[in-house]
CSV table of C-alpha atoms and ligand atoms in Angstrom, one decimal:
chain,number,residue,atom,x,y,z
I,1,MET,CA,-24.0,-15.9,1.3
I,2,ALA,CA,-22.0,-17.5,-1.4
I,3,THR,CA,-21.6,-16.5,-5.1
I,4,LEU,CA,-20.4,-18.7,-8.0
I,5,LEU,CA,-18.5,-16.6,-10.4
I,6,VAL,CA,-18.4,-18.1,-13.9
I,7,ASN,CA,-17.0,-17.2,-17.3
I,8,ILE,CA,-13.8,-15.7,-15.9
I,9,GLY,CA,-11.6,-15.2,-19.0
I,10,GLN,CA,-8.4,-15.3,-16.9
I,11,LEU,CA,-8.3,-15.9,-13.2
I,12,VAL,CA,-4.9,-14.5,-12.1
I,13,THR,CA,-4.5,-16.3,-8.8
I,14,VAL,CA,-0.9,-15.3,-7.9
I,15,ARG,CA,-1.1,-18.6,-5.9
I,16,ALA,CA,1.6,-19.0,-3.4
I,17,ASP,CA,0.7,-22.5,-2.0
I,18,GLY,CA,1.4,-21.4,1.6
I,19,ALA,CA,4.6,-19.4,0.9
I,20,ARG,CA,4.5,-15.9,2.5
I,21,TRP,CA,5.9,-14.2,-0.6
I,22,LYS,CA,7.6,-14.8,-3.9
I,23,ALA,CA,11.2,-13.9,-4.7
I,24,GLY,CA,13.6,-14.2,-7.6
I,25,PRO,CA,12.2,-16.0,-10.7
I,26,ALA,CA,9.1,-17.1,-8.7
I,27,MET,CA,7.9,-13.5,-9.0
I,28,GLN,CA,7.1,-14.2,-12.6
I,29,GLU,CA,4.6,-16.9,-11.7
I,30,LEU,CA,1.0,-15.6,-11.8
I,31,GLY,CA,-0.9,-18.9,-11.6
I,32,ILE,CA,-3.3,-17.9,-14.4
I,33,LEU,CA,-6.4,-20.2,-14.9
I,34,GLN,CA,-8.4,-19.9,-18.2
I,35,ARG,CA,-12.2,-20.1,-18.2
I,36,ALA,CA,-12.2,-20.7,-14.4
I,37,ALA,CA,-14.9,-20.5,-11.9
I,38,MET,CA,-14.7,-19.5,-8.3
I,39,VAL,CA,-17.1,-19.8,-5.3
I,40,VAL,CA,-16.7,-17.0,-2.8
I,41,GLY,CA,-18.3,-16.0,0.5
I,42,GLU,CA,-16.3,-13.6,2.7
I,43,ARG,CA,-13.4,-16.0,1.9
I,44,ILE,CA,-12.7,-18.1,-1.2
I,45,HIS,CA,-14.5,-21.4,-0.9
I,46,TRP,CA,-13.5,-23.1,-4.1
I,47,ILE,CA,-11.6,-22.5,-7.4
I,48,GLY,CA,-11.8,-24.8,-10.5
I,49,LEU,CA,-13.6,-25.3,-13.8
I,50,PRO,CA,-17.4,-24.5,-14.0
I,51,GLU,CA,-18.4,-28.1,-14.9
I,52,GLU,CA,-16.6,-29.3,-11.8
I,53,ALA,CA,-18.5,-26.8,-9.7
I,54,TYR,CA,-21.9,-28.1,-10.9
I,55,GLN,CA,-20.8,-31.7,-10.3
I,56,LEU,CA,-19.8,-30.9,-6.8
I,57,GLN,CA,-23.1,-29.0,-6.3
I,58,ALA,CA,-25.0,-32.1,-7.5
I,59,ALA,CA,-23.1,-34.2,-5.0
I,60,GLY,CA,-24.0,-31.8,-2.2
I,61,LEU,CA,-20.3,-30.8,-1.7
I,62,LEU,CA,-20.5,-27.2,-2.8
I,63,GLN,CA,-23.2,-24.6,-2.7
I,64,TRP,CA,-24.0,-21.0,-3.6
I,65,GLU,CA,-27.0,-18.8,-3.6
I,66,GLU,CA,-26.1,-16.7,-6.6
I,67,VAL,CA,-24.4,-17.1,-10.0
I,68,TYR,CA,-22.4,-14.2,-11.5
I,69,ASP,CA,-21.3,-14.1,-15.1
I,70,VAL,CA,-17.9,-12.3,-15.3
I,71,GLY,CA,-18.3,-12.0,-19.1
I,72,GLY,CA,-14.9,-13.3,-20.0
I,73,ARG,CA,-13.1,-10.5,-18.2
I,74,VAL,CA,-9.9,-10.8,-16.1
I,75,ILE,CA,-9.9,-11.2,-12.3
I,76,VAL,CA,-6.8,-10.3,-10.3
I,77,PRO,CA,-6.3,-10.1,-6.5
I,78,GLY,CA,-7.1,-6.6,-5.1
I,79,PHE,CA,-4.1,-4.4,-4.8
I,80,VAL,CA,-2.5,-4.0,-1.4
I,81,ASP,CA,-1.1,-0.5,-1.0
I,82,ALA,CA,1.4,-1.1,1.8
I,83,HIS,CA,2.8,2.4,2.3
I,84,THR,CA,0.7,5.6,2.3
I,85,HIS,CA,0.4,8.9,4.2
I,86,ALA,CA,-3.2,9.3,2.8
I,87,VAL,CA,-4.8,11.2,5.7
I,88,PHE,CA,-3.9,14.9,5.6
I,89,VAL,CA,-5.4,18.3,4.8
I,90,GLY,CA,-4.1,21.0,2.6
I,91,SER,CA,-2.3,21.2,-0.8
I,92,ARG,CA,1.4,21.5,-1.5
I,93,ALA,CA,0.9,22.2,-5.2
I,94,HIS,CA,3.1,25.3,-4.9
I,95,GLU,CA,6.0,23.1,-3.7
I,96,TYR,CA,5.6,20.8,-6.6
I,97,ARG,CA,5.8,23.8,-8.9
I,98,ARG,CA,9.0,25.0,-7.1
I,99,ARG,CA,10.6,21.6,-7.5
I,100,LEU,CA,9.9,21.7,-11.2
I,101,GLY,CA,11.7,25.1,-11.1
I,102,GLY,CA,14.8,23.4,-9.6
I,103,ALA,CA,14.3,23.4,-5.8
I,104,THR,CA,15.0,20.1,-4.0
I,105,TYR,CA,12.7,18.4,-1.5
I,106,GLN,CA,15.3,19.1,1.2
I,107,GLN,CA,15.6,22.8,0.3
I,108,ILE,CA,11.8,23.2,0.5
I,109,ALA,CA,11.7,21.5,3.9
I,110,ALA,CA,14.5,23.7,5.2
I,111,ALA,CA,12.5,26.7,4.2
I,112,GLY,CA,9.6,25.6,6.4
I,113,GLY,CA,7.7,23.7,3.7
I,114,GLY,CA,7.7,19.9,3.2
I,115,ILE,CA,6.3,17.7,6.0
I,116,MET,CA,6.0,20.6,8.4
I,117,ALA,CA,3.6,22.5,6.0
I,118,THR,CA,1.2,19.6,6.2
I,119,VAL,CA,1.8,19.3,10.0
I,120,GLN,CA,0.7,22.9,10.5
I,121,ALA,CA,-2.5,22.3,8.5
I,122,VAL,CA,-3.3,19.0,10.3
I,123,ARG,CA,-2.8,20.5,13.7
I,124,HIS,CA,-5.5,23.0,12.9
I,125,ALA,CA,-7.9,20.5,11.5
I,126,SER,CA,-10.7,18.6,13.3
I,127,GLU,CA,-11.3,14.9,13.0
I,128,GLU,CA,-14.3,15.6,10.8
I,129,GLU,CA,-12.2,17.8,8.5
I,130,LEU,CA,-9.5,15.1,8.2
I,131,ILE,CA,-12.2,12.5,7.4
I,132,ALA,CA,-13.8,14.8,4.9
I,133,ALA,CA,-10.5,15.2,3.1
I,134,ALA,CA,-9.5,11.6,3.2
I,135,ARG,CA,-12.8,10.0,2.3
I,136,PRO,CA,-12.8,10.9,-1.5
I,137,LEU,CA,-9.1,10.0,-1.8
I,138,LEU,CA,-9.6,6.6,-0.3
I,139,TRP,CA,-12.6,5.9,-2.5
I,140,ARG,CA,-10.6,6.9,-5.5
I,141,ALA,CA,-7.8,4.5,-4.4
I,142,LEU,CA,-10.5,1.8,-4.1
I,143,GLN,CA,-11.9,2.6,-7.5
I,144,HIS,CA,-8.5,2.1,-9.0
I,145,GLY,CA,-8.1,-1.3,-7.4
I,146,THR,CA,-6.8,-0.9,-3.9
I,147,THR,CA,-8.6,-3.2,-1.5
I,148,THR,CA,-6.1,-3.0,1.4
I,149,MET,CA,-4.3,0.2,2.4
I,150,GLU,CA,-1.7,0.9,5.1
I,151,ILE,CA,-2.0,4.5,6.4
I,152,LYS,CA,0.5,6.3,8.5
I,153,SER,CA,0.1,9.1,11.0
I,154,GLY,CA,3.0,11.5,11.1
I,155,TYR,CA,1.4,14.9,10.3
I,156,GLY,CA,0.6,15.7,13.9
I,157,LEU,CA,3.9,15.4,15.8
I,158,THR,CA,2.3,16.1,19.2
I,159,THR,CA,0.7,13.4,21.3
I,160,ALA,CA,-2.8,14.8,20.8
I,161,ASP,CA,-2.4,15.4,17.1
I,162,GLU,CA,-0.9,11.9,16.4
I,163,LEU,CA,-3.7,10.3,18.4
I,164,LYS,CA,-6.2,12.4,16.4
I,165,LEU,CA,-4.8,11.2,13.1
I,166,LEU,CA,-4.8,7.5,14.2
I,167,ARG,CA,-8.4,7.9,15.5
I,168,VAL,CA,-9.4,9.3,12.1
I,169,ILE,CA,-7.7,6.3,10.4
I,170,ARG,CA,-9.7,4.0,12.7
I,171,ARG,CA,-12.9,5.8,11.9
I,172,LEU,CA,-12.2,5.6,8.1
I,173,ALA,CA,-11.6,1.9,8.5
I,174,GLN,CA,-15.0,1.5,10.2
I,175,GLU,CA,-16.7,3.6,7.5
I,176,LEU,CA,-15.2,2.3,4.3
I,177,PRO,CA,-15.2,-1.2,2.8
I,178,LEU,CA,-11.4,-0.8,2.3
I,179,ARG,CA,-9.2,-2.8,4.7
I,180,ILE,CA,-7.1,-0.3,6.5
I,181,ILE,CA,-3.9,-1.0,8.5
I,182,PRO,CA,-2.7,1.8,10.7
I,183,THR,CA,1.0,2.7,11.3
I,184,PHE,CA,2.3,5.2,13.9
I,185,LEU,CA,4.8,7.6,12.3
I,186,GLY,CA,5.4,10.1,15.1
I,187,ALA,CA,9.0,9.9,14.0
I,188,HIS,CA,8.3,11.6,10.6
I,189,ALA,CA,10.1,14.8,11.4
I,190,ILE,CA,11.5,16.7,14.3
I,191,PRO,CA,8.9,19.4,14.9
I,192,PRO,CA,10.4,23.0,14.9
I,193,GLU,CA,9.6,23.5,18.6
I,194,TYR,CA,12.1,20.7,19.3
I,195,ARG,CA,14.7,21.8,16.8
I,196,ASP,CA,17.3,22.6,19.4
I,197,ARG,CA,16.5,19.7,21.8
I,198,ARG,CA,15.8,16.8,19.5
I,199,ALA,CA,16.6,14.3,22.3
I,200,ASP,CA,13.5,15.6,24.1
I,201,TYR,CA,11.3,14.8,21.1
I,202,VAL,CA,12.7,11.2,20.9
I,203,ASP,CA,11.9,11.0,24.7
I,204,LEU,CA,8.4,12.2,24.0
I,205,LEU,CA,8.0,9.5,21.4
I,206,CYS,CA,9.3,6.8,23.6
I,207,TYR,CA,7.8,7.8,27.0
I,208,GLU,CA,4.5,9.3,26.0
I,209,MET,CA,3.4,8.8,22.4
I,210,ILE,CA,4.2,5.1,21.9
I,211,PRO,CA,2.6,4.1,25.2
I,212,ALA,CA,-0.5,6.3,24.4
I,213,VAL,CA,-0.9,4.8,21.0
I,214,ALA,CA,-0.4,1.3,22.4
I,215,ALA,CA,-2.9,1.9,25.2
I,216,GLU,CA,-5.6,2.7,22.7
I,217,GLY,CA,-4.5,0.0,20.3
I,218,LEU,CA,-4.4,2.5,17.5
I,219,ALA,CA,-1.5,1.2,15.5
I,220,GLU,CA,-0.3,-2.1,14.3
I,221,TYR,CA,3.1,-0.8,13.1
I,222,CYS,CA,5.6,1.9,14.0
I,223,ASP,CA,7.7,3.5,11.3
I,224,VAL,CA,10.6,6.0,11.4
I,225,PHE,CA,11.8,8.3,8.6
I,226,VAL,CA,15.5,7.6,8.9
I,227,GLU,CA,17.2,10.4,6.9
I,228,GLU,CA,19.6,13.2,7.1
I,229,GLY,CA,17.8,16.1,8.7
I,230,TYR,CA,15.1,13.8,10.1
I,231,PHE,CA,16.0,10.8,12.4
I,232,THR,CA,19.4,9.2,12.8
I,233,LEU,CA,20.0,5.5,12.9
I,234,GLU,CA,20.6,5.6,16.6
I,235,GLU,CA,17.4,7.5,17.3
I,236,ALA,CA,15.4,5.2,15.0
I,237,GLU,CA,16.7,2.1,16.7
I,238,ARG,CA,15.6,3.4,20.1
I,239,ILE,CA,12.2,4.4,18.9
I,240,LEU,CA,11.6,1.2,17.0
I,241,GLN,CA,12.7,-1.0,19.9
I,242,THR,CA,10.5,0.9,22.2
I,243,ALA,CA,7.6,0.3,19.9
I,244,GLN,CA,8.4,-3.4,19.8
I,245,GLN,CA,8.3,-3.5,23.5
I,246,TYR,CA,4.8,-2.1,23.3
I,247,GLY,CA,3.7,-4.8,20.9
I,248,MET,CA,4.0,-3.0,17.6
I,249,ARG,CA,5.8,-4.4,14.7
I,250,VAL,CA,8.2,-2.2,12.8
I,251,ARG,CA,8.8,-0.8,9.3
I,252,VAL,CA,11.3,1.8,8.1
I,253,HIS,CA,11.6,4.7,5.6
I,254,ALA,CA,15.0,3.5,4.6
I,255,ASP,CA,17.7,5.0,2.3
I,256,GLU,CA,15.2,7.3,0.5
I,257,LEU,CA,17.2,10.4,-0.2
I,258,THR,CA,20.7,9.4,1.1
I,259,PRO,CA,22.5,6.1,1.7
I,260,LEU,CA,22.5,6.0,5.5
I,261,GLY,CA,22.3,2.2,6.0
I,262,ALA,CA,18.8,2.2,7.2
I,263,ALA,CA,18.0,-1.0,5.3
I,264,GLU,CA,20.6,-2.8,7.5
I,265,LEU,CA,18.9,-1.4,10.6
I,266,ALA,CA,15.5,-2.6,9.3
I,267,ALA,CA,16.9,-6.1,8.8
I,268,ARG,CA,18.7,-6.1,12.1
I,269,LEU,CA,15.5,-5.2,14.0
I,270,GLY,CA,13.4,-7.7,12.1
I,271,ALA,CA,11.3,-5.1,10.4
I,272,VAL,CA,8.5,-6.5,8.3
I,273,SER,CA,9.4,-4.0,5.5
I,274,ALA,CA,12.1,-1.6,4.5
I,275,ASP,CA,10.6,1.1,2.2
I,276,HIS,CA,11.9,3.4,-0.6
I,277,LEU,CA,15.5,2.1,-0.9
I,278,LEU,CA,16.5,4.4,-3.7
I,279,PHE,CA,20.0,4.6,-2.2
I,280,VAL,CA,20.2,1.1,-0.7
I,281,SER,CA,23.8,-0.4,-0.7
I,282,ASP,CA,24.9,-3.9,-1.7
I,283,VAL,CA,25.4,-4.6,2.0
I,284,GLY,CA,21.8,-3.4,2.7
I,285,ILE,CA,20.5,-5.7,-0.1
I,286,GLU,CA,22.2,-8.7,1.4
I,287,ALA,CA,20.9,-7.8,4.9
I,288,LEU,CA,17.3,-7.6,3.6
I,289,ARG,CA,17.7,-11.0,1.8
I,290,ALA,CA,19.1,-12.7,4.9
I,291,SER,CA,16.4,-11.3,7.2
I,292,GLY,CA,13.4,-11.9,4.9
I,293,THR,CA,12.5,-8.2,5.2
I,294,ILE,CA,10.3,-7.1,2.3
I,295,ALA,CA,11.7,-4.3,0.1
I,296,THR,CA,8.7,-2.1,-0.5
I,297,LEU,CA,9.5,0.1,-3.5
I,298,LEU,CA,7.6,3.4,-4.2
I,299,PRO,CA,8.5,4.4,-7.8
I,300,GLY,CA,5.9,7.3,-7.7
I,301,THR,CA,8.3,9.1,-5.3
I,302,ALA,CA,11.3,8.8,-7.5
I,303,TYR,CA,9.1,9.9,-10.4
I,304,THR,CA,7.8,12.9,-8.6
I,305,LEU,CA,11.1,14.0,-7.0
I,306,ARG,CA,12.9,13.1,-10.3
I,307,LEU,CA,15.4,10.9,-8.4
I,308,PRO,CA,17.1,7.7,-9.6
I,309,TYR,CA,14.7,4.8,-9.1
I,310,ALA,CA,15.3,2.0,-6.5
I,311,PRO,CA,17.4,-0.9,-7.9
I,312,ALA,CA,14.4,-3.3,-8.4
I,313,ARG,CA,16.3,-5.6,-10.8
I,314,LYS,CA,19.2,-5.9,-8.4
I,315,LEU,CA,16.9,-6.6,-5.5
I,316,ILE,CA,15.0,-9.3,-7.5
I,317,ALA,CA,18.3,-10.8,-8.7
I,318,ALA,CA,19.4,-11.0,-5.0
I,319,ASP,CA,16.2,-12.9,-4.1
I,320,VAL,CA,14.8,-10.1,-1.9
I,321,PRO,CA,11.0,-10.1,-2.0
I,322,VAL,CA,9.9,-6.9,-3.6
I,323,ALA,CA,6.6,-5.1,-3.0
I,324,LEU,CA,5.2,-2.0,-4.6
I,325,ALA,CA,3.2,0.8,-3.0
I,326,THR,CA,2.1,4.4,-3.8
I,327,ASP,CA,3.6,6.4,-0.9
I,328,CYS,CA,0.5,8.5,-1.4
I,329,ASN,CA,1.2,11.8,0.4
I,330,PRO,CA,0.9,15.5,-0.3
I,331,GLY,CA,4.6,16.2,-0.8
I,332,SER,CA,6.7,13.6,-2.5
I,333,CYS,CA,4.1,11.6,-4.4
I,334,PHE,CA,0.5,12.6,-4.6
I,335,CYS,CA,-1.0,9.5,-6.2
I,336,GLU,CA,-3.5,7.0,-4.9
I,337,ASN,CA,-3.6,4.9,-8.1
I,338,MET,CA,-1.8,1.6,-7.9
I,339,GLN,CA,-2.1,1.1,-11.7
I,340,MET,CA,0.1,4.1,-12.2
I,341,ILE,CA,2.7,2.6,-9.8
I,342,LEU,CA,2.6,-0.7,-11.8
I,343,SER,CA,3.2,1.2,-14.9
I,344,LEU,CA,6.2,3.0,-13.4
I,345,ALA,CA,7.6,-0.2,-12.0
I,346,CYS,CA,7.7,-1.7,-15.4
I,347,GLN,CA,8.7,1.3,-17.5
I,348,ASP,CA,11.2,2.9,-15.2
I,349,MET,CA,12.4,0.2,-12.8
I,350,GLY,CA,12.6,-2.6,-15.4
I,351,MET,CA,10.2,-5.0,-13.7
I,352,LEU,CA,8.2,-7.4,-15.7
I,353,PRO,CA,4.4,-7.2,-15.6
I,354,GLU,CA,4.2,-10.5,-13.7
I,355,GLU,CA,6.7,-9.3,-11.2
I,356,ALA,CA,4.9,-6.0,-10.7
I,357,LEU,CA,1.6,-7.7,-10.1
I,358,VAL,CA,3.1,-10.1,-7.6
I,359,ALA,CA,4.7,-7.1,-5.9
I,360,ALA,CA,1.4,-5.2,-5.7
I,361,THR,CA,-0.6,-8.2,-4.3
I,362,LEU,CA,1.0,-11.1,-2.5
I,363,ASN,CA,4.3,-9.5,-1.6
I,364,ALA,CA,2.6,-6.3,-0.6
I,365,ALA,CA,0.3,-8.3,1.7
I,366,ALA,CA,3.5,-9.9,3.1
I,367,ALA,CA,4.8,-6.4,3.7
I,368,LEU,CA,1.8,-6.0,6.1
I,369,ASP,CA,2.2,-9.5,7.5
I,370,ARG,CA,-1.2,-10.4,5.9
I,371,SER,CA,-0.2,-12.8,3.1
I,372,HIS,CA,-1.7,-15.8,5.0
I,373,GLU,CA,-5.1,-14.2,4.3
I,374,LEU,CA,-4.7,-11.6,1.5
I,375,GLY,CA,-2.8,-11.0,-1.6
I,376,SER,CA,-3.6,-14.0,-3.7
I,377,LEU,CA,-6.8,-15.9,-4.8
I,378,GLU,CA,-6.6,-19.2,-3.0
I,379,VAL,CA,-9.1,-21.2,-1.0
I,380,GLY,CA,-9.3,-19.9,2.5
I,381,LYS,CA,-8.1,-16.4,1.8
I,382,TYR,CA,-10.4,-13.3,1.8
I,383,ALA,CA,-12.3,-12.9,-1.4
I,384,ASP,CA,-10.8,-9.5,-2.3
I,385,PHE,CA,-10.4,-9.1,-6.1
I,386,LEU,CA,-10.9,-6.9,-9.1
I,387,VAL,CA,-12.7,-7.5,-12.3
I,388,LEU,CA,-10.7,-5.8,-15.0
I,389,GLN,CA,-12.2,-4.7,-18.3
I,390,LEU,CA,-9.6,-6.7,-20.2
I,391,GLN,CA,-9.0,-9.8,-22.2
I,392,ASP,CA,-5.5,-10.4,-21.0
I,393,VAL,CA,-3.8,-9.3,-17.9
I,394,ILE,CA,-0.8,-7.9,-19.7
I,395,GLU,CA,-3.1,-5.2,-21.2
I,396,LEU,CA,-3.2,-3.8,-17.7
I,397,PHE,CA,0.4,-2.6,-18.3
I,398,TYR,CA,0.3,-2.2,-22.1
I,399,HIS,CA,-2.7,0.1,-22.1
I,400,PHE,CA,-1.6,2.7,-19.6
I,401,GLY,CA,-3.1,5.9,-18.1
I,402,VAL,CA,-6.7,4.8,-17.9
I,403,ASN,CA,-8.6,2.9,-15.2
I,404,HIS,CA,-9.1,-0.8,-16.1
I,405,VAL,CA,-11.0,-1.6,-12.9
I,406,ALA,CA,-14.6,-2.5,-13.7
I,407,GLU,CA,-15.5,-4.0,-10.3
I,408,VAL,CA,-14.0,-4.1,-6.8
I,409,TRP,CA,-15.0,-7.0,-4.5
I,410,ILE,CA,-13.9,-7.1,-0.9
I,411,GLY,CA,-14.7,-10.0,1.4
I,412,GLY,CA,-16.9,-11.5,-1.3
I,413,ARG,CA,-19.1,-8.4,-1.7
I,414,ARG,CA,-19.0,-6.2,-4.7
I,415,VAL,CA,-18.3,-2.8,-3.2
I,416,TRP,CA,-17.9,-0.8,-6.4
I,417,ARG,CA,-18.4,-1.0,-10.1
I,418,VAL,CA,-18.1,1.4,-13.0
I,419,PRO,CA,-21.4,2.7,-14.2
I,420,PRO,CA,-22.5,0.3,-16.9
I,421,ASP,CA,-22.6,3.1,-19.6
I,422,VAL,CA,-18.9,3.6,-19.2
I,423,THR,CA,-17.8,0.0,-20.0
I,424,LYS,CA,-20.5,-0.6,-22.6
I,425,PRO,CA,-21.3,2.6,-24.5
I,426,SER,CA,-24.9,2.5,-25.7
I,427,SER,CA,-24.1,4.6,-28.8
I,428,PRO,CA,-21.0,4.5,-31.0
I,429,VAL,CA,-18.3,6.9,-29.8
I,430,SER,CA,-17.8,9.6,-32.4
T,1,NIG,O1,7.6,8.9,2.1
T,1,NIG,N1,9.7,10.3,3.5
T,1,NIG,C1,8.9,10.8,4.3
T,1,NIG,N2,7.6,10.9,4.1
T,1,NIG,C2,7.0,11.0,2.8
T,1,NIG,C3,6.9,12.4,2.4
T,1,NIG,C4,6.0,13.1,3.2
T,1,NIG,C5,5.7,14.5,2.8
T,1,NIG,O2,6.5,15.1,2.1
T,1,NIG,O3,4.7,15.0,3.3
T,1,NIG,C6,7.7,10.0,1.9
T,1,NIG,O4,8.3,10.5,0.9
T,2,FE,FE1,6.5,7.5,2.9
């Protein structure tokens, strides 16, 4: 079933004309069409001016069953959130409070909090409890404009509990309209029972967990938290190469808290994405550029941990394709709202609105190896888009702290819209 959308005030296509991503000055090109029309089924059939659509229809070259008046509002591609840890149970609000009092993320982890606090909670939770916790969070992400979300395991850290998390992620993907891409992050932390024999945990990852995940086809990607106190470069290389042998592609938590050179490792292994990069070196930046690895920046984490932001301007100047994501997790950044991330990217990392939007759509799709079918509004790609209650797309950044998403469409179907009384108050607001 096809729909003709008319009266689109601005159609922000982010068109890439076959390119996998945009880098450098091209990140400022949004491909905006005024007064456009679009015909969508599951994929985008046609884009142009409304009068052309009717001419083609009369000639029998274009058809639709429904006409939908967008009311002069703005349409943008749905946001692709390419880095989340969104399936978990429990709250770490007390850790947040302690950090505001001066404790660091690493100090809290050393005292038994951090990732291990969530791991303990997840190990005790059933699949149903995990789904019940994640469902409202994922719906909220969608209502704020996310149409594709990568979700990592990494809060189980036993074979059974990692498989449990990945099965939950698969069930959520079946239940929700959101497109969900699963990543195995068994190398998120060394669990305490392996503290004095960490090599055994790396063996467990390579000989048991990765084969089990691959056998069930539960993850498309494998990720490693390369960090002091977590996994070394050598351990990460072995884990990621094993995952590659089992058919997974790789991505890396790189140079988040200390400059270890994990960006270089990501580039060398041909990772699709190197993420965080708060402490990336100049050598690391050049390695990413040369390998075409996407730099996925997560400004919500620097904001929450009050750390210096990743060098977005330097990365863009070096022609590294930059993506943006939430990092949604219960510890270092509890935020599922991509609009907040866009705001931080502009205000605190010095990105331009156009660059931030490209980073959250096309380049984020590239960070999941999906930019051939997602991330921009072009004929042949999936019809995943947002109707924003705005006149001009720059207002998405200018007017911050509120939700501008009026409708979410995924695969040509409207899967959510704000209740009409919210966008059009029936009585004057006093
Ligand atoms: O991306 N870096 C590791 N993982 C998350 C934090 C997870 C947690 O604290 O629970 C991150 O920051
Ligand atoms: Fe993360």
